[in-house]
Coordinates of N, CA and C in Angstrom, one line a residue:
V185 N 28.2 1.3 -18.2 CA 27.9 -0.3 -17.9 C 27.8 -1.0 -19.2
T186 N 27.4 -0.4 -20.3 CA 27.1 -1.1 -21.4 C 28.4 -1.5 -22.0
L187 N 29.6 -0.7 -21.9 CA 30.9 -1.1 -22.4 C 31.3 -2.3 -21.5
G188 N 31.1 -2.2 -20.2 CA 31.5 -3.4 -19.4 C 30.7 -4.6 -19.9
G189 N 29.5 -4.5 -20.2 CA 28.8 -5.8 -20.7 C 29.4 -6.2 -21.9
E190 N 29.8 -5.4 -22.9 CA 30.5 -5.8 -24.2 C 31.8 -6.3 -23.9
L191 N 32.5 -5.9 -23.0 CA 33.8 -6.6 -22.7 C 33.8 -7.7 -22.0
Q192 N 32.6 -7.9 -21.1 CA 32.3 -9.1 -20.5 C 32.1 -10.3 -21.5
L193 N 31.2 -9.9 -22.6 CA 30.9 -10.9 -23.6 C 32.2 -11.2 -24.5
A194 N 33.2 -10.2 -24.5 CA 34.4 -10.4 -25.3 C 35.4 -11.3 -24.4
G195 N 35.1 -11.6 -23.1 CA 35.9 -12.4 -22.3 C 36.9 -11.7 -21.4
S196 N 36.8 -10.3 -21.5 CA 37.7 -9.5 -20.7 C 37.2 -9.2 -19.3
R197 N 37.4 -10.3 -18.3 CA 36.8 -10.2 -17.1 C 37.4 -9.1 -16.2
A198 N 38.5 -8.8 -16.2 CA 39.3 -7.9 -15.2 C 38.6 -6.4 -15.7
T199 N 38.8 -6.2 -16.9 CA 38.3 -4.8 -17.3 C 36.9 -4.6 -17.2
S200 N 36.1 -5.6 -17.5 CA 34.6 -5.4 -17.4 C 34.2 -5.3 -15.9
E201 N 34.8 -6.0 -15.1 CA 34.6 -5.9 -13.6 C 34.9 -4.4 -13.0
R202 N 36.2 -4.0 -13.5 CA 36.4 -2.5 -13.1 C 35.5 -1.6 -13.5
L203 N 34.9 -1.7 -14.8 CA 33.8 -0.8 -15.2 C 32.5 -1.0 -14.6
F204 N 32.0 -2.3 -14.3 CA 31.0 -2.4 -13.4 C 31.1 -1.7 -12.1
L205 N 32.3 -2.0 -11.4 CA 32.5 -1.4 -10.0 C 32.5 0.1 -10.3
R206 N 33.0 0.7 -11.2 CA 33.0 2.2 -11.4 C 31.4 2.7 -11.6
A207 N 30.6 1.8 -12.2 CA 29.4 2.2 -12.5 C 28.5 2.1 -11.1
L208 N 28.8 1.2 -10.4 CA 28.2 1.2 -9.0 C 28.7 2.3 -8.1
M209 N 29.9 2.7 -8.3 CA 30.3 3.9 -7.5 C 29.5 5.2 -7.8
I210 N 29.1 5.2 -9.0 CA 28.3 6.5 -9.5 C 26.8 6.1 -9.2
D211 N 26.2 5.0 -9.3 CA 25.0 4.5 -9.0 C 25.0 3.2 -8.3
A212 N 24.8 3.1 -7.2 CA 24.8 1.9 -6.3 C 23.5 0.9 -6.7
R213 N 22.6 1.6 -7.5 CA 21.4 0.8 -7.7 C 21.4 0.4 -9.2
N214 N 22.6 0.3 -9.8 CA 22.7 0.0 -11.3 C 22.5 -1.5 -11.4
S215 N 21.2 -1.8 -11.8 CA 21.1 -3.5 -11.8 C 21.9 -4.1 -12.8
A216 N 22.2 -3.5 -14.0 CA 23.0 -4.3 -15.0 C 24.4 -4.5 -14.4
A217 N 25.1 -3.4 -13.7 CA 26.3 -3.5 -13.1 C 26.3 -4.7 -11.9
L218 N 25.3 -4.7 -11.3 CA 25.1 -5.8 -10.1 C 25.3 -7.2 -10.6
I219 N 24.3 -7.4 -11.7 CA 24.2 -8.9 -12.1 C 25.4 -9.0 -13.0
G220 N 26.1 -8.2 -13.6 CA 27.3 -8.4 -14.3 C 28.4 -8.8 -13.3
R221 N 28.6 -7.9 -12.3 CA 29.6 -8.3 -11.2 C 29.3 -9.8 -10.7
A222 N 28.0 -10.0 -10.4 CA 27.5 -11.3 -9.9 C 28.0 -12.4 -10.6
A223 N 27.8 -12.3 -12.0 CA 28.1 -13.3 -13.0 C 29.6 -13.6 -13.0
I224 N 30.4 -12.6 -13.0 CA 31.8 -12.7 -12.9 C 32.2 -13.5 -11.7
F225 N 31.8 -13.2 -10.6 CA 32.1 -13.8 -9.3 C 31.6 -15.3 -9.2
E226 N 30.4 -15.5 -10.0 CA 29.9 -16.9 -9.9 C 30.8 -17.8 -10.9
R227 N 31.1 -17.3 -12.1 CA 32.2 -18.0 -12.8 C 33.3 -18.3 -12.2
A228 N 33.9 -17.5 -11.5 CA 35.1 -17.7 -10.7 C 35.1 -18.4 -9.4
G229 N 33.9 -19.0 -9.1 CA 33.6 -19.8 -8.0 C 33.5 -18.9 -6.6
E230 N 33.3 -17.7 -6.7 CA 33.4 -16.8 -5.7 C 31.9 -16.7 -5.3
W231 N 31.4 -17.8 -4.7 CA 29.9 -17.7 -4.4 C 29.5 -16.6 -3.4
V232 N 30.2 -16.4 -2.3 CA 29.7 -15.2 -1.4 C 29.7 -14.0 -2.1
Q233 N 30.6 -13.6 -2.8 CA 30.6 -12.3 -3.4 C 29.5 -12.2 -4.3
A234 N 29.1 -13.3 -5.2 CA 28.0 -13.3 -6.2 C 26.8 -13.0 -5.3
V235 N 26.6 -13.9 -4.1 CA 25.3 -13.6 -3.4 C 25.1 -12.3 -2.9
E236 N 26.1 -11.6 -2.6 CA 26.2 -10.3 -2.1 C 25.6 -9.4 -3.2
M237 N 26.2 -9.5 -4.4 CA 25.6 -8.6 -5.5 C 24.2 -9.0 -5.9
L238 N 23.8 -10.3 -5.8 CA 22.5 -10.7 -6.2 C 21.5 -10.1 -5.1
E239 N 21.9 -10.3 -3.9 CA 20.9 -9.8 -2.8 C 20.6 -8.4 -2.9
K240 N 21.7 -7.6 -3.3 CA 21.6 -6.1 -3.5 C 20.6 -6.0 -4.5
L241 N 20.7 -6.8 -5.6 CA 19.8 -6.4 -6.9 C 18.5 -6.7 -6.6
L242 N 18.3 -7.8 -5.8 CA 16.9 -8.1 -5.5 C 16.2 -7.3 -4.6
V243 N 16.9 -6.4 -3.7 CA 16.3 -5.5 -3.0 C 15.7 -4.4 -3.9
I244 N 16.6 -4.0 -4.9 CA 16.2 -3.1 -5.9 C 15.0 -3.5 -6.8
D245 N 15.3 -4.7 -7.3 CA 14.3 -5.4 -8.3 C 13.8 -6.6 -7.9
P246 N 13.0 -6.8 -6.9 CA 12.5 -8.2 -6.5 C 11.9 -9.0 -7.5
S247 N 11.6 -8.5 -8.7 CA 10.9 -9.4 -9.7 C 11.9 -9.9 -10.7
N248 N 13.3 -9.7 -10.5 CA 14.3 -10.1 -11.4 C 14.5 -11.4 -11.3
A249 N 13.8 -12.4 -12.1 CA 13.8 -13.7 -12.1 C 15.3 -14.4 -12.3
E250 N 16.1 -13.8 -13.2 CA 17.3 -14.4 -13.4 C 18.2 -14.1 -12.2
A251 N 18.1 -13.0 -11.6 CA 18.8 -12.8 -10.3 C 18.6 -13.8 -9.3
R252 N 17.2 -13.9 -9.2 CA 16.8 -14.8 -8.0 C 17.3 -16.5 -8.4
L253 N 17.1 -16.7 -9.6 CA 17.7 -18.1 -10.0 C 19.1 -18.3 -9.8
R254 N 20.0 -17.2 -10.1 CA 21.4 -17.2 -9.9 C 21.7 -17.1 -8.4
L255 N 20.8 -16.6 -7.7 CA 21.0 -16.5 -6.3 C 21.0 -17.9 -5.6
G256 N 19.7 -18.5 -6.1 CA 19.5 -19.9 -5.6 C 20.5 -20.9 -6.0
V257 N 21.1 -20.8 -7.1 CA 22.3 -21.6 -7.6 C 23.5 -21.4 -6.7
C258 N 23.7 -20.1 -6.5 CA 25.0 -19.7 -5.6 C 24.7 -20.2 -4.2
L259 N 23.6 -20.0 -3.6 CA 23.3 -20.4 -2.3 C 23.5 -22.0 -2.2
R260 N 23.0 -22.7 -3.2 CA 23.2 -24.2 -3.3 C 24.7 -24.4 -3.2
R261 N 25.5 -23.8 -4.1 CA 26.8 -24.2 -4.0 C 27.6 -23.9 -2.6
L262 N 27.0 -22.9 -2.0 CA 27.5 -22.6 -0.5 C 26.9 -23.5 0.5
S263 N 26.0 -24.5 0.3 CA 25.4 -25.5 1.0 C 24.3 -24.8 2.0
R264 N 23.8 -23.6 1.6 CA 22.8 -23.0 2.2 C 21.4 -23.6 1.6
T265 N 21.1 -24.7 2.1 CA 20.1 -25.5 1.3 C 18.6 -24.9 1.5
S266 N 18.4 -24.4 2.6 CA 17.1 -23.8 2.9 C 16.8 -22.6 2.1
A267 N 17.8 -21.6 2.2 CA 17.6 -20.4 1.4 C 17.6 -20.6 -0.1
A268 N 18.5 -21.7 -0.6 CA 18.5 -21.8 -2.0 C 17.3 -22.4 -2.5
R269 N 16.7 -23.4 -1.7 CA 15.4 -24.0 -2.0 C 14.2 -22.9 -2.1
K270 N 14.3 -21.8 -1.1 CA 13.1 -20.8 -1.2 C 13.5 -20.1 -2.4
A271 N 14.6 -19.7 -2.8 CA 14.9 -18.9 -4.0 C 14.5 -19.5 -5.3
L272 N 14.8 -21.0 -5.4 CA 14.5 -21.7 -6.5 C 13.1 -21.9 -6.7
E273 N 12.4 -22.1 -5.6 CA 10.9 -22.4 -5.8 C 10.2 -21.2 -6.1
A274 N 10.7 -20.0 -5.7 CA 10.0 -18.8 -6.2 C 10.2 -18.7 -7.6
V275 N 11.3 -19.0 -8.1 CA 11.5 -18.9 -9.6 C 10.7 -19.9 -10.4
T276 N 10.2 -21.0 -9.9 CA 9.4 -22.0 -10.7 C 8.2 -21.4 -11.0
A277 N 7.7 -20.5 -10.2 CA 6.3 -19.7 -10.6 C 6.4 -18.7 -11.5
D278 N 7.6 -18.3 -11.8 CA 7.7 -17.2 -12.8 C 7.5 -17.7 -14.1
L279 N 6.6 -16.8 -14.9 CA 6.2 -17.1 -16.2 C 6.9 -16.4 -17.2
T280 N 7.8 -15.6 -17.0 CA 8.5 -14.8 -17.9 C 9.6 -15.5 -18.9
S281 N 10.1 -16.6 -18.3 CA 11.2 -17.3 -19.0 C 11.1 -18.6 -18.9
T282 N 11.0 -19.4 -19.8 CA 11.0 -21.0 -19.7 C 12.4 -21.5 -19.3
W283 N 13.4 -21.0 -19.8 CA 14.7 -21.5 -19.5 C 15.1 -21.2 -18.1
I284 N 14.6 -20.2 -17.5 CA 14.9 -19.7 -16.0 C 14.1 -20.8 -15.2
R285 N 12.9 -21.2 -15.6 CA 12.1 -22.0 -14.7 C 12.8 -23.5 -14.9
A286 N 13.2 -23.8 -16.1 CA 13.7 -25.1 -16.4 C 15.0 -25.4 -15.3
I287 N 16.0 -24.3 -15.4 CA 17.1 -24.4 -14.5 C 16.7 -24.6 -12.9
A288 N 15.7 -23.9 -12.5 CA 15.1 -23.8 -11.3 C 14.7 -25.2 -10.8
W289 N 13.9 -25.8 -11.7 CA 13.5 -27.3 -11.4 C 14.6 -28.2 -11.4
Q290 N 15.5 -28.1 -12.3 CA 16.7 -28.9 -12.5 C 17.6 -28.9 -11.1
E291 N 17.8 -27.7 -10.7 CA 18.5 -27.3 -9.3 C 17.9 -27.9 -8.3
L292 N 16.5 -27.8 -8.0 CA 15.7 -28.4 -7.0 C 15.8 -29.7 -7.1
A293 N 15.8 -30.4 -8.1 CA 15.9 -31.9 -8.3 C 17.2 -32.4 -7.8
L294 N 18.2 -31.7 -8.3 CA 19.8 -32.1 -7.9 C 19.9 -32.0 -6.5
A295 N 19.3 -31.0 -5.8 CA 19.4 -30.8 -4.4 C 18.9 -32.0 -3.8
A296 N 17.6 -32.4 -4.2 CA 16.9 -33.6 -3.7 C 18.0 -34.9 -3.7
V297 N 18.5 -35.0 -4.9 CA 19.4 -36.2 -5.2 C 20.7 -36.1 -4.2
D298 N 21.2 -34.8 -4.0 CA 22.4 -34.8 -3.2 C 22.0 -35.2 -1.7
R299 N 20.7 -34.9 -1.3 CA 20.4 -35.2 0.0 C 19.8 -36.8 0.2
G300 N 19.9 -37.5 -1.0 CA 19.6 -38.9 -0.9 C 18.0 -39.2 -1.0
D301 N 17.3 -38.0 -1.4 CA 16.0 -38.3 -1.5 C 15.4 -38.4 -3.0
L302 N 15.6 -39.5 -3.4 CA 15.3 -39.9 -4.9 C 13.7 -39.7 -5.2
G303 N 12.9 -40.1 -4.3 CA 11.5 -39.9 -4.3 C 11.1 -38.4 -4.5
D304 N 11.6 -37.5 -3.7 CA 11.4 -36.1 -3.9 C 12.0 -35.5 -5.2
A305 N 13.2 -36.0 -5.6 CA 13.7 -35.6 -6.7 C 12.8 -36.0 -8.0
I306 N 12.5 -37.2 -8.0 CA 11.3 -37.6 -9.1 C 10.2 -36.8 -9.1
R307 N 9.5 -36.5 -7.8 CA 8.4 -35.7 -7.8 C 8.6 -34.3 -8.5
I308 N 9.8 -33.6 -7.9 CA 10.2 -32.5 -8.6 C 10.3 -32.4 -10.1
L309 N 10.9 -33.4 -10.5 CA 11.2 -33.6 -12.0 C 10.0 -33.8 -12.9
Q310 N 9.1 -34.5 -12.3 CA 7.8 -34.6 -12.9 C 7.0 -33.4 -12.9
Q311 N 7.1 -32.5 -11.8 CA 6.5 -31.1 -11.9 C 7.1 -30.3 -12.9
G312 N 8.5 -30.4 -13.0 CA 9.2 -29.6 -14.0 C 8.8 -29.9 -15.3
V313 N 8.7 -31.2 -15.7 CA 8.5 -31.6 -17.0 C 7.0 -31.1 -17.5
T314 N 6.2 -31.1 -16.5 CA 4.8 -30.5 -16.9 C 4.9 -29.1 -17.0
S315 N 5.8 -28.3 -16.2 CA 5.9 -26.9 -16.1 C 6.6 -26.3 -17.4
V316 N 7.6 -27.2 -17.8 CA 8.4 -26.6 -19.0 C 8.6 -27.8 -19.9
P317 N 7.5 -28.3 -20.7 CA 7.4 -29.4 -21.6 C 8.5 -29.3 -22.6
D318 N 9.0 -28.2 -23.1 CA 9.9 -28.1 -24.1 C 11.5 -28.3 -23.7
D319 N 11.6 -28.3 -22.4 CA 13.0 -28.7 -22.0 C 13.2 -30.2 -22.1
L320 N 14.4 -30.5 -22.5 CA 14.6 -32.0 -22.7 C 15.6 -32.4 -21.6
H321 N 16.2 -31.4 -20.9 CA 17.1 -31.9 -19.8 C 16.3 -32.5 -18.6
L322 N 15.3 -31.9 -18.5 CA 14.4 -32.4 -17.3 C 13.9 -33.9 -17.3
P323 N 13.4 -34.4 -18.6 CA 13.2 -35.8 -18.6 C 14.5 -36.6 -18.7
V324 N 15.4 -36.2 -19.1 CA 16.8 -36.9 -19.0 C 17.2 -37.1 -17.6
L325 N 17.0 -36.1 -16.8 CA 17.3 -36.2 -15.3 C 16.2 -37.1 -14.7
L326 N 15.0 -37.0 -15.1 CA 14.1 -37.8 -14.5 C 14.3 -39.4 -14.9
A327 N 14.9 -39.5 -16.1 CA 15.1 -41.0 -16.5 C 16.4 -41.5 -15.6
S328 N 17.3 -40.6 -15.5 CA 18.5 -41.1 -14.6 C 18.1 -41.4 -13.3
T329 N 17.3 -40.5 -12.6 CA 16.7 -40.7 -11.4 C 16.0 -41.8 -11.1
L330 N 15.0 -42.2 -12.0 CA 14.2 -43.4 -12.1 C 15.2 -44.6 -11.9
D331 N 16.2 -44.4 -12.9 CA 17.2 -45.5 -13.0 C 17.8 -45.9 -11.7
R332 N 18.2 -44.9 -11.1 CA 19.0 -44.9 -9.8 C 18.1 -45.5 -8.7
Q333 N 16.7 -45.3 -8.8 CA 15.7 -45.7 -7.9 C 15.5 -47.2 -8.2
G334 N 15.8 -47.8 -9.2 CA 15.6 -49.2 -9.7 C 14.4 -49.2 -10.5
R335 N 13.9 -48.2 -10.9 CA 12.8 -48.3 -11.8 C 13.1 -48.1 -13.3
H336 N 13.8 -49.2 -13.8 CA 14.5 -49.3 -15.0 C 13.6 -49.1 -16.1
R337 N 12.3 -49.8 -16.0 CA 11.4 -49.8 -17.1 C 10.8 -48.3 -17.4
D338 N 10.6 -47.6 -16.3 CA 10.1 -46.3 -16.4 C 11.2 -45.3 -16.8
A339 N 12.5 -45.7 -16.5 CA 13.7 -44.9 -17.0 C 13.8 -45.0 -18.5
R340 N 13.6 -46.3 -19.0 CA 13.6 -46.4 -20.5 C 12.6 -45.7 -21.2
L341 N 11.2 -45.8 -20.7 CA 10.3 -45.0 -21.3 C 10.5 -43.5 -21.5
A342 N 11.1 -43.0 -20.4 CA 11.4 -41.7 -20.4 C 12.5 -41.2 -21.3
I343 N 13.4 -42.1 -21.5 CA 14.5 -41.7 -22.5 C 14.0 -42.0 -23.8
R344 N 13.1 -42.9 -24.2 CA 12.6 -43.1 -25.5 C 11.8 -41.7 -25.9
A345 N 11.0 -41.3 -25.0 CA 10.3 -40.0 -25.0 C 11.2 -39.0 -25.5
V346 N 12.3 -38.8 -24.8 CA 13.3 -37.7 -25.3 C 13.8 -38.0 -26.5
L347 N 14.3 -39.2 -26.9 CA 14.8 -39.4 -28.3 C 13.9 -39.2 -29.3
A348 N 12.6 -39.3 -29.1 CA 11.5 -39.0 -30.1 C 11.4 -37.5 -30.3
R349 N 11.9 -36.6 -29.5 CA 11.8 -35.4 -29.6 C 13.1 -34.6 -30.0
L350 N 14.1 -35.2 -30.2 CA 15.5 -34.5 -30.3 C 15.4 -33.7 -31.4
A351 N 14.6 -33.9 -32.6 CA 14.8 -33.1 -33.8 C 14.0 -31.7 -33.4
E352 N 13.3 -31.7 -32.4 CA 12.3 -30.5 -32.1 C 13.1 -29.7 -30.8
A353 N 14.2 -30.2 -30.4 CA 14.8 -29.7 -29.2 C 15.1 -28.1 -29.2
A354 N 14.7 -27.4 -28.2 CA 14.8 -26.0 -28.1 C 16.3 -25.7 -27.6
P355 N 16.7 -24.6 -27.7 CA 18.1 -24.3 -27.1 C 18.3 -24.8 -25.7
S356 N 19.4 -25.3 -25.3 CA 19.6 -25.9 -23.8 C 19.3 -24.6 -22.9
A357 N 18.6 -25.0 -21.8 CA 18.5 -24.0 -20.8 C 19.9 -23.9 -20.0
R358 N 20.7 -24.9 -20.0 CA 21.9 -24.8 -19.5 C 22.9 -23.9 -20.0
F359 N 22.7 -24.0 -21.5 CA 23.6 -23.3 -22.3 C 23.2 -21.7 -22.1
Q360 N 22.0 -21.4 -22.0 CA 21.5 -20.1 -21.8 C 21.9 -19.6 -20.4
Y361 N 21.9 -20.5 -19.4 CA 22.4 -19.8 -18.1 C 23.8 -19.6 -18.2
S362 N 24.6 -20.5 -18.9 CA 26.1 -20.3 -19.1 C 26.5 -19.0 -19.8
E363 N 25.6 -18.4 -20.5 CA 25.8 -17.1 -21.2 C 25.9 -15.9 -20.1
W364 N 26.4 -14.9 -20.5 CA 26.6 -13.8 -19.6 C 25.2 -13.1 -19.6
P365 N 24.8 -12.6 -18.5 CA 23.5 -12.0 -18.3 C 23.4 -10.8 -19.3
S366 N 22.2 -10.7 -20.0 CA 22.1 -9.7 -21.2 C 20.8 -8.8 -20.9
G367 N 19.8 -9.3 -20.0 CA 18.6 -8.7 -20.0 C 18.7 -7.2 -19.4
D368 N 19.4 -7.1 -18.3 CA 19.6 -5.7 -17.7 C 20.5 -4.9 -18.6
L369 N 21.4 -5.5 -19.3 CA 22.4 -4.6 -20.2 C 21.5 -4.2 -21.3
A370 N 20.6 -5.0 -21.9 CA 19.8 -4.5 -23.0 C 18.9 -3.4 -22.6
A371 N 18.3 -3.4 -21.4 CA 17.4 -2.5 -20.8 C 18.2 -1.1 -20.7
A372 N 19.6 -1.2 -20.3 CA 20.3 0.0 -20.2 C 20.6 0.6 -21.5
R373 N 20.9 -0.2 -22.5 CA 21.1 0.1 -23.9 C 19.9 1.0 -24.4
E374 N 18.7 0.5 -24.1 CA 17.4 1.0 -24.6 C 17.2 2.3 -23.8
R375 N 17.6 2.5 -22.6 CA 17.4 3.8 -22.0 C 18.4 4.7 -22.6
L376 N 19.7 4.4 -22.9 CA 20.6 5.3 -23.6 C 20.2 5.7 -24.8
T377 N 19.7 4.8 -25.6 CA 19.2 5.1 -27.0 C 18.0 6.0 -26.9
A378 N 17.1 5.9 -25.9 CA 16.0 6.8 -25.7 C 16.3 8.1 -25.4
R379 N 17.4 8.3 -24.6 CA 18.0 9.6 -24.1 C 18.7 10.3 -25.1
F380 N 19.3 9.6 -26.1 CA 20.3 10.2 -27.0 C 19.8 11.4 -27.8
P381 N 18.7 11.5 -28.3 CA 18.2 12.8 -29.1 C 18.2 13.9 -28.2
A382 N 17.7 13.8 -27.0 CA 17.7 14.9 -26.1 C 19.1 15.2 -25.7
A383 N 20.0 14.3 -25.4 CA 21.2 14.6 -25.0 C 22.0 15.4 -26.2
M384 N 21.7 14.9 -27.4 CA 22.3 15.6 -28.5 C 21.9 17.0 -28.8
A385 N 20.5 17.2 -28.6 CA 20.0 18.5 -28.6 C 20.5 19.4 -27.6
A386 N 20.6 19.0 -26.5 CA 21.3 19.8 -25.5 C 22.7 20.3 -25.7
L387 N 23.4 19.1 -26.3 CA 24.7 19.5 -26.5 C 24.8 20.4 -27.6
D388 N 23.9 20.5 -28.6 CA 24.0 21.3 -29.8 C 23.6 22.7 -29.4
A389 N 22.7 22.7 -28.3 CA 22.3 24.1 -27.9 C 23.4 24.6 -27.0
A390 N 24.1 23.9 -26.3 CA 25.3 24.4 -25.5 C 26.4 25.0 -26.4
L391 N 26.7 24.1 -27.5 CA 27.6 24.5 -28.5 C 27.5 25.9 -29.1
R392 N 26.1 26.0 -29.4 CA 25.6 27.2 -30.1 C 25.8 28.4 -29.2
Q393 N 25.3 28.1 -28.0 CA 25.5 29.3 -27.0 C 26.9 29.6 -26.7
G394 N 28.0 28.6 -26.9 CA 29.2 28.9 -26.7 C 29.9 29.7 -27.8
V395 N 29.5 29.5 -28.9 CA 29.9 30.3 -30.1 C 29.5 31.6 -30.4
E396 N 28.4 31.9 -29.7 CA 27.6 33.2 -30.0 C 28.5 34.3 -29.6
P397 N 28.7 35.5 -30.2 CA 29.6 36.6 -29.7 C 29.0 37.2 -28.5

C-alpha cells in the first residue's frame, strides 16, 4: 500500500489504484488503501464510489476526520444534503486539524448559499472564523456573502481585515485538501518501519537454518 501511495503522489492513477485494490483483497480493513482509492474516485468525479470507500473506512475508524470530511464533500456533490451536513458538522468539532475544520465550515456555508439561505451562510462563516481564526478563506467567503446580502460596508470591513493579514497567511486549507491523503499512508510506513528489525531477524534466522548441514 505504501508503494501505491508513492505512485499516487507521482500521478500514476491507474497503477496506484490497482495496488490499493490488491491491498484491499489481502486486507479489506486497510485504511490507507481505502482512503487512497476514495481520493482517486473523488478526483475523477466518481462520487458514488468515493462515498462507498469512505463509508467502509469510517466503519473501521470512526475518528478519521479527513475521511469524514471527504465523505461530507462527496455527499454534497451528490446532492445528499442532509447526510452531507451531518458529516461536515461532525468534523467542525474535531480539534486534530485546523485545515480539516476550515474546509468543513466552508462547505457548510457554500451549501447554505446554494439553497439561497445567505443568513445561515453568514452565521456559519462567522462560527468558522471564530473556530479557525488562521484560515483566510473563511473571512473572504464571509465578505462575499455579506456583499451578496447587500451589506456592502460589512463586506468591505471583512476584506480589509483579510488584507491586513496576508503576510501571515497559513497554507491554504483548500490546497491541503487537494493534496493526496497522506496520514494513513504515513501510519502504514511507521508500522512497516517498526516491524522491519524483527522481520530481518526472522529472515536471517531462516537463512541460517537453511544453510546448516
